[in-house]
Structure formats: C-alpha cells, structure tokens
Amino acid sequence: MDKKCICQETQRHFLNRAFERLKLKETQRELLLSSFRETRITVPVTLRHNGEDVLHTFQGYRVQYNHARGPFKGGLRFHPDVNLGEIRALAQLMTWKTALVDIPFGGAKGGVAVDPQQLNDMEREALSRRFCQKMAPIIGVHDDIPAPDIGTNPQVMAWMLDEYSKTHGFRTAIVTGKPVELGGSAGRLEATGYGVAHLAHKVAEEMSLIPAQSRVVIQGFGNVGSHAAIGLASKGYKIIALSDVNGGVMNETGISIDHALAHVAESGTLTGLSGTAPVSNIDLLELPCEILVPAALEATITCDNADAIQAGLVVEAANMPITHQADERLQQRGIVIVPDLLANVGGVLASYYEWVQNLQQFPWDRETVLSRLESRLCHTYDAVTILANERQIDLRGAAYELAIRRVDHAVRLRGF
Ligand code: GLU
C-alpha cells in the first residue's frame, strides 16, 4: 500500500476509535471527517538543467481541514512524495493538534511534490514565491497561516512573507517559523525538538528511567530530530544512534551531539561521523535502546518491523510515523507511545506565540517563549494522562478524545 493510503487509513482508524468512545452521531462524524477546502495548483518554475533553462511544472496543494476553533494553521512541505491524500491526513492531524493544546487555530497543511535537494537557492526561491502567489487568495493573517515543515525552513517563510507583502502590505503574521529578524519568534526554531525532549523526559521519569542509563535512538536529524537530540543530551540521556536521509551512525557508548552537528555543518550529512559505525535507517529502528524517537517521515514503523522494535518508549517526533496496525502490536507488548499530536505539538504552539507577538507587535524573549511552552506542554500532558488513566486507554486515545471533543463542540456552537 502506498504512503498516502497508509496515512489516511491510520488517521481514520484512530479517529473511528475515538468516535466510538465519544459516541458521536453519524452526522457529526461525517463533518469531522471532511475537509473544508482542498486546493490544488500547478507551480511552474524555470530550472537550470545541464546548462539549459527548462520549465518544470510542480503540483502544489493546500488542504484547509477545519477552522471551527480559529484560522487554519499548518506547515508547508517540499518533498517528492507529497500528494493530496497525504496532505489531507496531515491537515486533519493539525486540527487535532491545535485543539489538543487549546490554541485558537484550526488545521491545514500544504505541500509541493518536489525534491528541494535538486534545486539551487534561486530555484527554491522562485518555487516558494510562485506557491505563495497562487495561494494568496486563500491564505491570510486571520484565515490561514503557513509554517515550515519537511523540506522548508525560515528562509522559505521569509520569501513567502515578502511575496505576500507585495500586495497586502507588510504582514509579518502571514507565516510563522520566520527568521527572527523578520518577526520570527525567539525559540521557534528549536521549539518542536525542545518539546519532544521535554515530554520524552517527563514520560521517562514516570517510567523510572535514569537518563545516564537510558539509550536513545533518533531517526531523522533535521530541525526536529537535531533539536530533540540536543534537548535529550542536555538532560543526560545517552544518544547511541542518529540518522538522516543518507543512513545512520551508531556508537553504543554514546555520540556527542556537538560533534555530530559540527560534522553535518561541514559535510551536509551524518555519514562518516568519526567514532561511529554505519547503520541503515531500517536497522537503526531495531537497535536495543530504552527510547526511540522517529523524527523523519510517516509510516516508518509498520507491521514489517513493529515486532523487532526493542525500545520501551517511543516518542513520535514525526507526524504519523507508526501505522495503526504497528501501534496495536507495540501496545500489546507494553511499549509506551507518546503520540505525534502531543509529542511534536511544541512546534505549532511556538507558532501560535509567534503569531500573537506579530499581532501585538511586541516580541518576547526566548525565556518567556520557552517557559510558556513548557508550562502549556506540561498542562496538556497532564490532561492527557489523567483521561488515559481514568478511562484505562492509551495516550493516543486520550489525546484524540480531548481534541475531538473540543473541535466537535466548536463546530456545534458555530452551527456548521
Ligand atoms: N509543521 C509543523 C507541524 O507539523 C508546524 C506547523 C505550524 O507551526 O503551523 O506541526
């Protein structure tokens, strides 16, 4: 089954389970299962190929899933596997994330089916600007606010901000995850990984894990994976394996994250990191460890490898890294899973703080952002665990219930 189907099927499964528990009527379910608007565009960009200019047309999408609780909110992804089904599933997940952490946003997601590694800076800029031009009629400071995701970064947001501002006046709050110099928030870049590390540590403590004796494996060393690694290493955990798209590196006695970051800054990849042995991205997930952090793409833990996972705690830094069948198998084996909508919610939470600072034209310092982030994450985690214990269900089930209840309530209050 291809990834888009797996994502949709997994989402559908988790939702149906929550709908059953909440005893939602068929009509309510139908509303929560459909997206508000799905926009598909073509994004033509001239690329330099073998010394010649060639016009390429990429497919772009923005799914605005639900805005009962506030403007649509969610990232923009540049990745070759992007397709409408995947973006829809991710937009739906954003709806539950913003509701779970109780910020006044709905959920959306955008993407362009492109390999950004194959583009130079000028081409990436042209792609970002063209995408923004074409989406301009449906995005807006109080309508839909994009942010970075896989394959995009603060620079892409800066180009989008500039493009949008050409016709709307300087509108810092049109995107979040911007460079700090353009109204981005202090702490936003590291917020997702920081939140992952914070929650992983909280759950690990409850499981009586001792940081220095706990081995951590992280799949993915992009913005989220690298900041999760920095956060966990600073709390004393032993990071024994890391990976990026080119493969993984491991050292049972621990990897210095500063050393890994310096190597990546110099060579662009983890491959060849001195003092480590190579390991494939597939084998990496099956290494003996206490904590596993999938921080790459969707559906990396499936029925094919679920039984081989050795970690006692899995923290979903990526969106939808575990299929629902694999989730069931891990649960049966007593493995604790911190689900994506909780584990990586620090990103959109910091985006909300950025948006608030932009609207007020009043920047906060990093300590204020991170302490508000930490306290809201703790509060959300506590609410999820209380419900999970009360109902004797897993953290994912409890998180979905809390989020769906809030969205459903808003939908009914507004009379959708
Ligand atoms: N792309 C991130 C996510 O999946 C952040 C979205 C946002 O900040 O709007 O949660």
Tab-separated table of C-alpha atoms and ligand atoms in Angstrom:
chain	number	residue	atom	x	y	z
A	1	MET	CA	0.000	0.000	0.000
A	2	ASP	CA	1.406	3.438	-0.829
A	3	LYS	CA	2.109	6.006	1.843
A	4	LYS	CA	-0.862	8.231	1.144
A	5	CYS	CA	-3.265	5.364	1.771
A	6	ILE	CA	-1.393	4.261	4.879
A	7	CYS	CA	-1.596	7.802	6.338
A	8	GLN	CA	-5.272	8.159	5.620
A	9	GLU	CA	-6.082	4.689	6.843
A	10	THR	CA	-4.117	5.195	10.059
A	11	GLN	CA	-5.813	8.535	10.761
A	12	ARG	CA	-9.219	7.064	10.001
A	13	HIS	CA	-8.576	4.179	12.370
A	14	PHE	CA	-7.523	6.375	15.309
A	15	LEU	CA	-10.458	8.692	14.683
A	16	ASN	CA	-13.064	5.966	14.436
A	17	ARG	CA	-11.843	4.516	17.699
A	18	ALA	CA	-12.280	7.907	19.381
A	19	PHE	CA	-15.659	8.500	17.697
A	20	GLU	CA	-16.897	5.185	19.122
A	21	ARG	CA	-15.768	6.087	22.623
A	22	LEU	CA	-17.298	9.547	22.359
A	23	LYS	CA	-20.487	8.069	20.921
A	24	LEU	CA	-20.602	10.709	18.186
A	25	LYS	CA	-23.561	10.660	15.827
A	26	GLU	CA	-23.022	9.740	12.182
A	27	THR	CA	-23.685	13.337	11.046
A	28	GLN	CA	-21.098	14.737	13.483
A	29	ARG	CA	-18.581	12.139	12.360
A	30	GLU	CA	-19.121	12.987	8.736
A	31	LEU	CA	-18.454	16.653	9.387
A	32	LEU	CA	-15.265	15.949	11.301
A	33	LEU	CA	-14.117	13.556	8.595
A	34	SER	CA	-14.366	16.018	5.722
A	35	SER	CA	-12.068	18.876	4.837
A	36	PHE	CA	-13.372	22.417	4.429
A	37	ARG	CA	-11.438	23.149	1.231
A	38	GLU	CA	-8.805	21.376	-0.860
A	39	THR	CA	-6.826	23.487	-3.291
A	40	ARG	CA	-4.578	22.038	-5.966
A	41	ILE	CA	-2.333	24.301	-8.017
A	42	THR	CA	0.385	23.998	-10.613
A	43	VAL	CA	3.634	25.727	-9.754
A	44	PRO	CA	5.715	26.419	-12.863
A	45	VAL	CA	9.402	27.162	-12.231
A	46	THR	CA	12.287	27.515	-14.673
A	47	LEU	CA	15.122	25.214	-13.659
A	48	ARG	CA	18.693	25.187	-14.934
A	49	HIS	CA	19.338	21.728	-16.323
A	50	ASN	CA	22.663	20.787	-17.974
A	51	GLY	CA	23.309	24.448	-18.743
A	52	GLU	CA	19.849	24.989	-20.228
A	53	ASP	CA	16.731	26.672	-18.827
A	54	VAL	CA	13.844	24.198	-18.693
A	55	LEU	CA	10.328	24.961	-17.474
A	56	HIS	CA	9.102	22.461	-14.852
A	57	THR	CA	5.580	22.284	-13.524
A	58	PHE	CA	5.194	21.042	-9.972
A	59	GLN	CA	1.955	20.058	-8.228
A	60	GLY	CA	1.108	22.059	-5.125
A	61	TYR	CA	-1.619	21.583	-2.508
A	62	ARG	CA	-3.197	23.299	0.483
A	63	VAL	CA	-5.804	21.401	2.436
A	64	GLN	CA	-7.743	23.590	4.870
A	65	TYR	CA	-9.279	20.958	7.040
A	66	ASN	CA	-11.261	22.597	9.823
A	67	HIS	CA	-11.474	26.165	11.150
A	68	ALA	CA	-14.161	25.851	13.797
A	69	ARG	CA	-11.742	26.997	16.531
A	70	GLY	CA	-9.826	29.673	14.599
A	71	PRO	CA	-7.849	30.353	11.407
A	72	PHE	CA	-6.415	27.373	9.534
A	73	LYS	CA	-2.861	26.604	10.673
A	74	GLY	CA	-0.220	24.191	9.479
A	75	GLY	CA	3.051	23.677	7.712
A	76	LEU	CA	4.156	23.636	4.089
A	77	ARG	CA	6.187	20.665	2.912
A	78	PHE	CA	8.538	20.289	-0.081
A	79	HIS	CA	9.043	16.568	-0.702
A	80	PRO	CA	8.887	14.299	-3.763
A	81	ASP	CA	6.216	12.033	-2.174
A	82	VAL	CA	3.750	14.866	-1.487
A	83	ASN	CA	0.228	14.076	-2.715
A	84	LEU	CA	-3.285	15.186	-1.868
A	85	GLY	CA	-4.126	12.169	0.320
A	86	GLU	CA	-1.051	12.664	2.491
A	87	ILE	CA	-1.613	16.417	2.816
A	88	ARG	CA	-5.258	15.822	3.749
A	89	ALA	CA	-4.277	13.371	6.506
A	90	LEU	CA	-1.665	15.806	7.824
A	91	ALA	CA	-4.131	18.736	7.703
A	92	GLN	CA	-6.563	16.676	9.726
A	93	LEU	CA	-3.843	15.868	12.248
A	94	MET	CA	-3.103	19.626	12.578
A	95	THR	CA	-6.764	20.145	13.507
A	96	TRP	CA	-6.429	17.751	16.455
A	97	LYS	CA	-3.033	19.163	17.460
A	98	THR	CA	-4.196	22.763	17.773
A	99	ALA	CA	-7.305	21.607	19.632
A	100	LEU	CA	-5.343	19.355	21.983
A	101	VAL	CA	-3.026	22.149	23.046
A	102	ASP	CA	-6.028	24.500	23.099
A	103	ILE	CA	-4.783	27.313	20.871
A	104	PRO	CA	-7.300	29.277	18.782
A	105	PHE	CA	-6.469	27.713	15.430
A	106	GLY	CA	-7.891	25.112	13.094
A	107	GLY	CA	-5.834	22.742	10.966
A	108	ALA	CA	-4.325	22.862	7.475
A	109	LYS	CA	-1.336	21.562	5.550
A	110	GLY	CA	0.317	22.406	2.263
A	111	GLY	CA	2.894	20.813	0.064
A	112	VAL	CA	4.682	20.743	-3.256
A	113	ALA	CA	5.751	17.472	-4.865
A	114	VAL	CA	9.386	18.375	-5.426
A	115	ASP	CA	12.796	17.265	-4.236
A	116	PRO	CA	14.199	20.501	-2.774
A	117	GLN	CA	17.717	18.997	-2.727
A	118	GLN	CA	17.677	19.083	-6.531
A	119	LEU	CA	17.012	22.843	-6.601
A	120	ASN	CA	19.509	25.659	-6.136
A	121	ASP	CA	18.665	28.651	-3.916
A	122	MET	CA	17.284	30.728	-6.783
A	123	GLU	CA	15.015	27.907	-7.900
A	124	ARG	CA	13.803	27.258	-4.349
A	125	GLU	CA	13.059	30.956	-4.000
A	126	ALA	CA	11.125	31.021	-7.280
A	127	LEU	CA	9.131	27.955	-6.196
A	128	SER	CA	8.279	29.461	-2.788
A	129	ARG	CA	7.238	32.801	-4.278
A	130	ARG	CA	5.120	31.214	-7.004
A	131	PHE	CA	3.402	28.917	-4.486
A	132	CYS	CA	2.633	31.923	-2.282
A	133	GLN	CA	1.296	33.999	-5.219
A	134	LYS	CA	-1.081	31.243	-6.199
A	135	MET	CA	-2.227	30.549	-2.634
A	136	ALA	CA	-2.544	34.249	-1.729
A	137	PRO	CA	-6.332	34.334	-2.275
A	138	ILE	CA	-6.923	31.620	0.333
A	139	ILE	CA	-4.287	32.375	2.991
A	140	GLY	CA	-4.389	35.371	5.350
A	141	VAL	CA	-3.359	36.564	8.814
A	142	HIS	CA	-6.808	35.643	10.142
A	143	ASP	CA	-7.598	32.953	7.560
A	144	ASP	CA	-4.722	30.541	7.091
A	145	ILE	CA	-1.158	30.856	8.370
A	146	PRO	CA	1.503	28.533	6.858
A	147	ALA	CA	4.717	27.478	8.628
A	148	PRO	CA	7.763	25.305	7.861
A	149	ASP	CA	7.580	21.517	7.632
A	150	ILE	CA	9.752	18.865	5.948
A	151	GLY	CA	11.930	20.422	3.213
A	152	THR	CA	11.058	24.028	4.093
A	153	ASN	CA	12.652	26.409	6.604
A	154	PRO	CA	12.686	30.019	7.893
A	155	GLN	CA	14.169	31.231	4.582
A	156	VAL	CA	11.207	29.785	2.644
A	157	MET	CA	8.897	31.589	5.083
A	158	ALA	CA	10.841	34.833	4.523
A	159	TRP	CA	10.297	34.558	0.744
A	160	MET	CA	6.606	33.879	1.277
A	161	LEU	CA	6.274	36.810	3.665
A	162	ASP	CA	7.956	39.087	1.134
A	163	GLU	CA	5.805	37.851	-1.731
A	164	TYR	CA	2.560	38.213	0.210
A	165	SER	CA	3.563	41.671	1.487
A	166	LYS	CA	3.996	42.974	-2.085
A	167	THR	CA	0.243	43.065	-2.490
A	168	HIS	CA	-1.040	43.179	1.114
A	169	GLY	CA	1.401	45.493	2.931
A	170	PHE	CA	3.955	44.179	5.422
A	171	ARG	CA	2.169	41.319	7.134
A	172	THR	CA	4.547	39.513	9.496
A	173	ALA	CA	1.744	37.319	10.860
A	174	ILE	CA	1.010	35.729	7.457
A	175	VAL	CA	3.513	32.926	8.169
A	176	THR	CA	5.200	31.586	11.305
A	177	GLY	CA	8.608	29.988	11.662
A	178	LYS	CA	10.158	33.100	10.067
A	179	PRO	CA	13.703	34.316	10.706
A	180	VAL	CA	13.784	36.285	13.978
A	181	GLU	CA	14.963	39.376	12.044
A	182	LEU	CA	11.624	39.417	10.185
A	183	GLY	CA	9.330	38.950	13.154
A	184	GLY	CA	10.050	35.295	13.849
A	185	SER	CA	9.857	34.229	17.472
A	186	ALA	CA	12.865	33.540	19.632
A	187	GLY	CA	12.772	29.818	20.411
A	188	ARG	CA	10.560	28.840	17.431
A	189	LEU	CA	13.315	27.033	15.528
A	190	GLU	CA	14.092	24.673	18.395
A	191	ALA	CA	10.534	24.522	19.815
A	192	THR	CA	9.396	21.233	18.230
A	193	GLY	CA	12.527	19.282	19.205
A	194	TYR	CA	12.637	21.012	22.578
A	195	GLY	CA	9.058	19.921	23.249
A	196	VAL	CA	9.830	16.357	22.137
A	197	ALA	CA	12.760	16.189	24.574
A	198	HIS	CA	10.706	17.753	27.363
A	199	LEU	CA	7.836	15.268	27.010
A	200	ALA	CA	10.142	12.285	26.467
A	201	HIS	CA	11.896	13.169	29.719
A	202	LYS	CA	8.615	13.573	31.587
A	203	VAL	CA	7.365	10.144	30.484
A	204	ALA	CA	10.783	8.532	31.041
A	205	GLU	CA	10.786	9.845	34.608
A	206	GLU	CA	7.359	8.306	35.174
A	207	MET	CA	8.757	5.028	33.843
A	208	SER	CA	11.628	5.388	36.362
A	209	LEU	CA	14.235	5.555	33.602
A	210	ILE	CA	17.547	7.082	34.655
A	211	PRO	CA	18.864	9.423	31.917
A	212	ALA	CA	22.528	8.366	32.090
A	213	GLN	CA	21.497	4.718	31.769
A	214	SER	CA	18.935	5.296	29.033
A	215	ARG	CA	19.971	4.747	25.447
A	216	VAL	CA	18.234	6.901	22.859
A	217	VAL	CA	17.944	6.262	19.118
A	218	ILE	CA	16.764	9.110	16.880
A	219	GLN	CA	15.717	8.603	13.259
A	220	GLY	CA	15.981	11.904	11.370
A	221	PHE	CA	18.421	14.740	12.055
A	222	GLY	CA	16.550	17.651	10.507
A	223	ASN	CA	15.269	20.573	12.553
A	224	VAL	CA	13.113	18.387	14.813
A	225	GLY	CA	15.458	15.404	15.258
A	226	SER	CA	18.550	17.523	15.871
A	227	HIS	CA	16.876	19.722	18.484
A	228	ALA	CA	15.349	16.675	20.180
A	229	ALA	CA	18.877	15.222	20.312
A	230	ILE	CA	20.288	18.451	21.795
A	231	GLY	CA	17.471	18.546	24.370
A	232	LEU	CA	17.807	14.911	25.411
A	233	ALA	CA	21.605	15.048	25.535
A	234	SER	CA	21.409	18.149	27.761
A	235	LYS	CA	19.199	16.176	30.171
A	236	GLY	CA	21.906	13.496	30.381
A	237	TYR	CA	20.485	10.812	28.058
A	238	LYS	CA	22.898	8.670	26.053
A	239	ILE	CA	22.254	9.144	22.333
A	240	ILE	CA	23.574	5.955	20.735
A	241	ALA	CA	22.319	6.292	17.143
A	242	LEU	CA	21.259	9.054	14.761
A	243	SER	CA	20.324	9.110	11.103
A	244	ASP	CA	19.479	11.306	8.134
A	245	VAL	CA	18.298	10.522	4.584
A	246	ASN	CA	21.701	9.038	3.711
A	247	GLY	CA	21.649	6.495	6.575
A	248	GLY	CA	22.570	6.231	10.220
A	249	VAL	CA	25.559	6.259	12.539
A	250	MET	CA	25.889	4.484	15.879
A	251	ASN	CA	28.111	4.187	18.911
A	252	GLU	CA	26.928	2.178	21.898
A	253	THR	CA	28.917	4.323	24.305
A	254	GLY	CA	27.191	7.498	23.117
A	255	ILE	CA	27.528	10.119	20.373
A	256	SER	CA	28.463	13.727	21.125
A	257	ILE	CA	25.693	15.874	19.611
A	258	ASP	CA	28.037	18.880	19.288
A	259	HIS	CA	30.389	16.696	17.289
A	260	ALA	CA	27.513	15.425	15.092
A	261	LEU	CA	26.237	18.987	14.490
A	262	ALA	CA	29.719	20.199	13.545
A	263	HIS	CA	30.160	17.264	11.144
A	264	VAL	CA	26.778	17.957	9.490
A	265	ALA	CA	27.573	21.684	9.218
A	266	GLU	CA	30.799	20.807	7.421
A	267	SER	CA	29.792	17.866	5.220
A	268	GLY	CA	25.998	18.189	4.969
A	269	THR	CA	25.394	14.669	6.313
A	270	LEU	CA	25.959	12.436	9.339
A	271	THR	CA	27.624	9.813	7.157
A	272	GLY	CA	31.272	9.308	8.055
A	273	LEU	CA	30.951	10.799	11.559
A	274	SER	CA	34.201	9.841	13.280
A	275	GLY	CA	33.914	7.422	16.199
A	276	THR	CA	30.727	5.847	14.859
A	277	ALA	CA	29.809	2.793	12.812
A	278	PRO	CA	27.317	2.999	9.936
A	279	VAL	CA	23.816	1.564	10.348
A	280	SER	CA	20.936	1.610	7.880
A	281	ASN	CA	17.782	3.618	8.570
A	282	ILE	CA	15.876	0.318	8.772
A	283	ASP	CA	18.246	-1.426	11.205
A	284	LEU	CA	18.521	1.703	13.329
A	285	LEU	CA	14.879	1.418	14.435
A	286	GLU	CA	15.508	-2.091	15.709
A	287	LEU	CA	18.563	-1.293	17.852
A	288	PRO	CA	18.380	-2.186	21.549
A	289	CYS	CA	17.564	1.049	23.399
A	290	GLU	CA	15.230	2.488	26.019
A	291	ILE	CA	13.849	5.412	23.985
A	292	LEU	CA	13.175	5.513	20.248
A	293	VAL	CA	12.405	8.832	18.567
A	294	PRO	CA	11.173	8.541	14.972
A	295	ALA	CA	11.705	12.104	13.691
A	296	ALA	CA	11.670	11.527	9.933
A	297	LEU	CA	8.754	10.650	7.667
A	298	GLU	CA	5.396	8.924	8.057
A	299	ALA	CA	4.942	5.154	8.300
A	300	THR	CA	8.488	4.153	9.216
A	301	ILE	CA	7.192	1.706	11.861
A	302	THR	CA	4.823	-0.767	10.235
A	303	CYS	CA	3.802	-4.407	10.648
A	304	ASP	CA	7.093	-5.313	8.973
A	305	ASN	CA	9.260	-4.067	11.830
A	306	ALA	CA	6.924	-3.474	14.826
A	307	ASP	CA	7.811	-6.780	16.452
A	308	ALA	CA	11.511	-6.013	16.166
A	309	ILE	CA	11.332	-2.665	17.998
A	310	GLN	CA	13.244	-3.008	21.271
A	311	ALA	CA	12.594	0.367	22.901
A	312	GLY	CA	10.222	0.580	25.883
A	313	LEU	CA	9.232	4.154	24.998
A	314	VAL	CA	8.568	5.530	21.509
A	315	VAL	CA	8.156	9.285	21.106
A	316	GLU	CA	6.579	10.323	17.803
A	317	ALA	CA	8.542	13.428	16.865
A	318	ALA	CA	7.468	12.943	13.231
A	319	ASN	CA	3.842	13.068	12.134
A	320	MET	CA	2.272	9.608	11.803
A	321	PRO	CA	5.487	7.537	11.948
A	322	ILE	CA	3.603	4.458	13.246
A	323	THR	CA	0.818	2.767	11.287
A	324	HIS	CA	-2.256	1.782	13.264
A	325	GLN	CA	-1.524	-1.935	12.942
A	326	ALA	CA	2.016	-1.390	14.226
A	327	ASP	CA	0.618	0.798	17.015
A	328	GLU	CA	-1.562	-2.103	18.142
A	329	ARG	CA	1.364	-4.521	18.167
A	330	LEU	CA	3.564	-2.142	20.149
A	331	GLN	CA	0.748	-1.575	22.658
A	332	GLN	CA	0.261	-5.318	23.082
A	333	ARG	CA	3.927	-5.577	24.000
A	334	GLY	CA	3.504	-2.854	26.654
A	335	ILE	CA	5.580	-0.281	24.761
A	336	VAL	CA	4.600	3.262	25.759
A	337	ILE	CA	3.934	5.595	22.818
A	338	VAL	CA	3.822	9.380	23.080
A	339	PRO	CA	1.638	10.172	20.050
A	340	ASP	CA	2.532	12.781	17.427
A	341	LEU	CA	-0.290	15.180	18.259
A	342	LEU	CA	1.156	15.503	21.737
A	343	ALA	CA	4.881	14.808	21.203
A	344	ASN	CA	5.544	17.349	18.452
A	345	VAL	CA	2.896	19.926	19.327
A	346	GLY	CA	5.611	22.294	20.622
A	347	GLY	CA	6.136	23.457	17.026
A	348	VAL	CA	2.663	24.783	16.393
A	349	LEU	CA	2.427	26.032	19.973
A	350	ALA	CA	5.501	28.221	19.411
A	351	SER	CA	3.968	29.259	16.071
A	352	TYR	CA	0.947	30.475	17.992
A	353	TYR	CA	3.213	32.515	20.297
A	354	GLU	CA	4.917	33.943	17.204
A	355	TRP	CA	1.570	34.937	15.685
A	356	VAL	CA	0.471	36.589	18.947
A	357	GLN	CA	3.750	38.561	19.130
A	358	ASN	CA	3.290	39.644	15.493
A	359	LEU	CA	-0.291	40.803	16.040
A	360	GLN	CA	0.750	42.757	19.120
A	361	GLN	CA	3.992	43.999	17.546
A	362	PHE	CA	5.610	43.100	20.848
A	363	PRO	CA	8.376	40.449	20.828
A	364	TRP	CA	9.019	38.227	23.828
A	365	ASP	CA	12.438	36.988	24.898
A	366	ARG	CA	13.461	33.333	24.485
A	367	GLU	CA	12.992	32.512	28.192
A	368	THR	CA	9.403	33.758	28.109
A	369	VAL	CA	8.629	31.724	24.971
A	370	LEU	CA	10.210	28.534	26.294
A	371	SER	CA	8.763	28.784	29.791
A	372	ARG	CA	5.251	29.360	28.389
A	373	LEU	CA	5.843	26.477	26.009
A	374	GLU	CA	6.967	24.186	28.801
A	375	SER	CA	4.094	25.003	31.100
A	376	ARG	CA	1.446	24.587	28.346
A	377	LEU	CA	3.031	21.266	27.303
A	378	CYS	CA	3.019	20.010	30.906
A	379	HIS	CA	-0.571	21.079	31.347
A	380	THR	CA	-1.595	19.288	28.118
A	381	TYR	CA	0.343	16.170	29.045
A	382	ASP	CA	-1.285	16.083	32.484
A	383	ALA	CA	-4.768	16.416	30.967
A	384	VAL	CA	-3.998	13.543	28.567
A	385	THR	CA	-2.621	11.239	31.275
A	386	ILE	CA	-5.500	11.954	33.654
A	387	LEU	CA	-8.019	10.995	30.957
A	388	ALA	CA	-5.953	7.965	29.897
A	389	ASN	CA	-5.851	6.693	33.494
A	390	GLU	CA	-9.495	7.450	34.114
A	391	ARG	CA	-10.598	5.547	31.025
A	392	GLN	CA	-7.814	2.957	31.064
A	393	ILE	CA	-6.830	3.852	27.493
A	394	ASP	CA	-3.564	4.718	25.801
A	395	LEU	CA	-2.153	8.262	25.487
A	396	ARG	CA	-3.113	8.479	21.810
A	397	GLY	CA	-6.701	7.516	22.531
A	398	ALA	CA	-6.927	10.105	25.308
A	399	ALA	CA	-5.297	12.850	23.208
A	400	TYR	CA	-7.704	12.207	20.317
A	401	GLU	CA	-10.688	12.275	22.645
A	402	LEU	CA	-9.724	15.597	24.210
A	403	ALA	CA	-9.040	17.176	20.807
A	404	ILE	CA	-12.122	15.828	19.037
A	405	ARG	CA	-14.373	16.882	21.878
A	406	ARG	CA	-13.111	20.481	21.563
A	407	VAL	CA	-13.468	20.615	17.781
A	408	ASP	CA	-16.888	18.973	17.847
A	409	HIS	CA	-18.064	21.397	20.499
A	410	ALA	CA	-16.875	24.433	18.479
A	411	VAL	CA	-18.475	23.033	15.314
A	412	ARG	CA	-21.807	22.740	17.068
A	413	LEU	CA	-21.574	26.143	18.775
A	414	ARG	CA	-20.891	27.781	15.433
A	415	GLY	CA	-23.673	25.836	13.788
A	416	PHE	CA	-21.597	24.413	10.915
B	1	GLU	N1	4.839	21.701	10.522
B	1	GLU	C1	4.677	21.695	11.929
B	1	GLU	C2	3.719	20.599	12.367
B	1	GLU	O1	3.512	19.633	11.665
B	1	GLU	C3	4.331	23.078	12.492
B	1	GLU	C4	3.075	23.684	11.964
B	1	GLU	C5	2.869	25.137	12.358
B	1	GLU	O2	3.678	25.659	13.120
B	1	GLU	O3	1.907	25.717	11.885
B	1	GLU	O4	3.207	20.618	13.454
